[in-house]
PDB file of C-alpha atoms in Angstrom:
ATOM      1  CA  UNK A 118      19.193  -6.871   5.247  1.00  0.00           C
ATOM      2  CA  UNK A 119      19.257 -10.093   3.294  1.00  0.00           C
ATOM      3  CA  UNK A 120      15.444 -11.308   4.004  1.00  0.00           C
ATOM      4  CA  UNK A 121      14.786  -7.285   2.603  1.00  0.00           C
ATOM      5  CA  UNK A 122      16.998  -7.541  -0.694  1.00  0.00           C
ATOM      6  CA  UNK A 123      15.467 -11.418  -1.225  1.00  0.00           C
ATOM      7  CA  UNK A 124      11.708  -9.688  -1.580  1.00  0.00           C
ATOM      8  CA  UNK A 125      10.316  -9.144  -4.949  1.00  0.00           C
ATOM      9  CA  UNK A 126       8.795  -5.468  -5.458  1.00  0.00           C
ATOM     10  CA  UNK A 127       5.053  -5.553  -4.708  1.00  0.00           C
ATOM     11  CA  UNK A 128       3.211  -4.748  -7.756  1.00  0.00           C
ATOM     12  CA  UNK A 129      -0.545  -4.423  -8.778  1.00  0.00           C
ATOM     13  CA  UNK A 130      -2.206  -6.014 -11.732  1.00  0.00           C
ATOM     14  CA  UNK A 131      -0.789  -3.572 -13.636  1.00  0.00           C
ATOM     15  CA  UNK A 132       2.368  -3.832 -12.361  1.00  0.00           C
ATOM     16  CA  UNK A 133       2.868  -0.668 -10.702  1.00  0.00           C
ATOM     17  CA  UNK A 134       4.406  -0.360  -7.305  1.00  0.00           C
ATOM     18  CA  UNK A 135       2.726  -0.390  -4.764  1.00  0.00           C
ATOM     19  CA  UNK A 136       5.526   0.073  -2.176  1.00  0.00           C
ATOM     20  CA  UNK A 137       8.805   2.427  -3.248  1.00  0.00           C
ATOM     21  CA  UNK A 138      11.986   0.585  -1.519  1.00  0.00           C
ATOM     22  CA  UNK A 139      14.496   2.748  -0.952  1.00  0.00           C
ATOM     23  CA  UNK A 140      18.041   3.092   1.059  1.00  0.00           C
ATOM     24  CA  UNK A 141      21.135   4.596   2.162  1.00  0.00           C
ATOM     25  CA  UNK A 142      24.493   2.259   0.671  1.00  0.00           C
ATOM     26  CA  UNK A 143      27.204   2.728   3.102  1.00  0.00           C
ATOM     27  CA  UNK A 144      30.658   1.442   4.421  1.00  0.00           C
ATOM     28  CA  UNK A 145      31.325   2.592   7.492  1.00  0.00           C
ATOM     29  CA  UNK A 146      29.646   1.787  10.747  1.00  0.00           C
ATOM     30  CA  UNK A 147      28.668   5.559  11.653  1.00  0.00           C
ATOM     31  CA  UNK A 148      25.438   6.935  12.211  1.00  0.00           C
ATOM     32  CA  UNK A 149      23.689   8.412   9.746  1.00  0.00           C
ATOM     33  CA  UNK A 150      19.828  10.256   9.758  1.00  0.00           C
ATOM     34  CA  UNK A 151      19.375   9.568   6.532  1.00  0.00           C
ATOM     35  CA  UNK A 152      17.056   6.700   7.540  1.00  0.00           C
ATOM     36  CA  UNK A 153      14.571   8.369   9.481  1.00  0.00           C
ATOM     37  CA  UNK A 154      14.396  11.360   7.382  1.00  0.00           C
ATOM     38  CA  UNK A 155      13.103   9.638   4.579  1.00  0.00           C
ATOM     39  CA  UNK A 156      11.298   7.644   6.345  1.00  0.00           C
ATOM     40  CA  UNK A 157       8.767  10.793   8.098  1.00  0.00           C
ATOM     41  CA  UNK A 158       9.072  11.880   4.233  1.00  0.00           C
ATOM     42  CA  UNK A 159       7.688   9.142   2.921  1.00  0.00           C
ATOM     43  CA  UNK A 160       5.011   9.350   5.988  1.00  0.00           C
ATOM     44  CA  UNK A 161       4.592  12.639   4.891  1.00  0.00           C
ATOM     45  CA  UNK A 162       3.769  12.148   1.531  1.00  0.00           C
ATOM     46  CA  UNK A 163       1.370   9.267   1.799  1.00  0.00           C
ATOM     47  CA  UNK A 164       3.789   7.404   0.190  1.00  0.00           C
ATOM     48  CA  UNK A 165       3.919   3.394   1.703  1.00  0.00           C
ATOM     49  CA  UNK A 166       7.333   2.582   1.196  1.00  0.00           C
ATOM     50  CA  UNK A 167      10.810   1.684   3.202  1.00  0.00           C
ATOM     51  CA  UNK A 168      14.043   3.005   3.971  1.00  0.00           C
ATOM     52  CA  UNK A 169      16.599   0.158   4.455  1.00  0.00           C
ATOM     53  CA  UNK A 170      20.194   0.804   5.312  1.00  0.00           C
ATOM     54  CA  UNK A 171      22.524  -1.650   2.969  1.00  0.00           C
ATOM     55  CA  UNK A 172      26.531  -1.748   4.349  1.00  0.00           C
ATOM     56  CA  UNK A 173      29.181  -2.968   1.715  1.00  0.00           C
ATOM     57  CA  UNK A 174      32.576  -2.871   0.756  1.00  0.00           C
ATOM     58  CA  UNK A 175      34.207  -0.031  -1.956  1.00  0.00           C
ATOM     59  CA  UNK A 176      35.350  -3.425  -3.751  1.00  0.00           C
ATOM     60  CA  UNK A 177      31.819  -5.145  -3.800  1.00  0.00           C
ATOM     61  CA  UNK A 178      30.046  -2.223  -4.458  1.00  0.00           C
ATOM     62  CA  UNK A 179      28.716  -3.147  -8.543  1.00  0.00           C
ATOM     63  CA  UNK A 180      27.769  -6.849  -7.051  1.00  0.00           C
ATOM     64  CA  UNK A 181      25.711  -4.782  -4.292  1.00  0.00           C
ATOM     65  CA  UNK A 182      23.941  -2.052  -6.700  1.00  0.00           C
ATOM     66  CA  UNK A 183      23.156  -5.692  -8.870  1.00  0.00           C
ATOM     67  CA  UNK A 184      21.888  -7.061  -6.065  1.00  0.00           C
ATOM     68  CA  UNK A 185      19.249  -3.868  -5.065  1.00  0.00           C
ATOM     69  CA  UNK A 186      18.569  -3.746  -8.777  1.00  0.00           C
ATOM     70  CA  UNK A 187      17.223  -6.521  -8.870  1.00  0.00           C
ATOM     71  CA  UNK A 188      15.657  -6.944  -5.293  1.00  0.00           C
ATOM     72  CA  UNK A 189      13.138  -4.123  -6.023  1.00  0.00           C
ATOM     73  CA  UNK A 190      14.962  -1.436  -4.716  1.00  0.00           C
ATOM     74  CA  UNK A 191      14.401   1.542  -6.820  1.00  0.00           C
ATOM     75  CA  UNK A 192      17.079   4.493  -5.122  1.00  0.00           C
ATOM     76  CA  UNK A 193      19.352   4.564  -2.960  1.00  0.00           C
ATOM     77  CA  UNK A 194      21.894   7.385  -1.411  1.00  0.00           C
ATOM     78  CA  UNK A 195      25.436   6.376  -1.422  1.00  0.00           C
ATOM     79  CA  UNK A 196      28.060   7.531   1.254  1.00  0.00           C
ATOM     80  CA  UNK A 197      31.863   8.066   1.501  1.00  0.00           C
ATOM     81  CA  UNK A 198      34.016   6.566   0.301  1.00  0.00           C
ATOM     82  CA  UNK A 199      31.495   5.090  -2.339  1.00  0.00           C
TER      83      UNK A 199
END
């Protein structure tokens, strides 16, 4: 995950985005399908973008949302105990 947060957003001339990054913020180690649901949404849609899955720590978890901030990543869903 570090080479994906140390990415700047790809942007045209204009500087729109030309690829959405988005993820799922989580703690624990379990499963999840959040991933690959996006993902075939995002497939779906036409949309070119990717679906990263970001693990931290309750007690790091404003460094981390600093961190995607300013990596590009423009949503991410958040699980328990977040």
């Amino acid at each position: 995950a570090a080479s994906a947060l140390s990415e700047p957003p790809r942007n045209d001339v204009k500087g729109n985005i030309l690829m959405l990054k988005l993820g799922i913020l989580k703690f624990s180690k379990s499963k999840s399908l959040s991933r690959p649901m996006h993902l075939a949404a995002l497939e779906t849609l036409g949309i070119e973008g990717e679906y990263s899955i970001y693990e931290c720590s309750p007690e790091n978890l404003n460094k981390q949302f600093q961190i995607l901030k300013e990596s590009g990543v423009r949503g991410v869903n958040v699980t328990i105990p977040h």
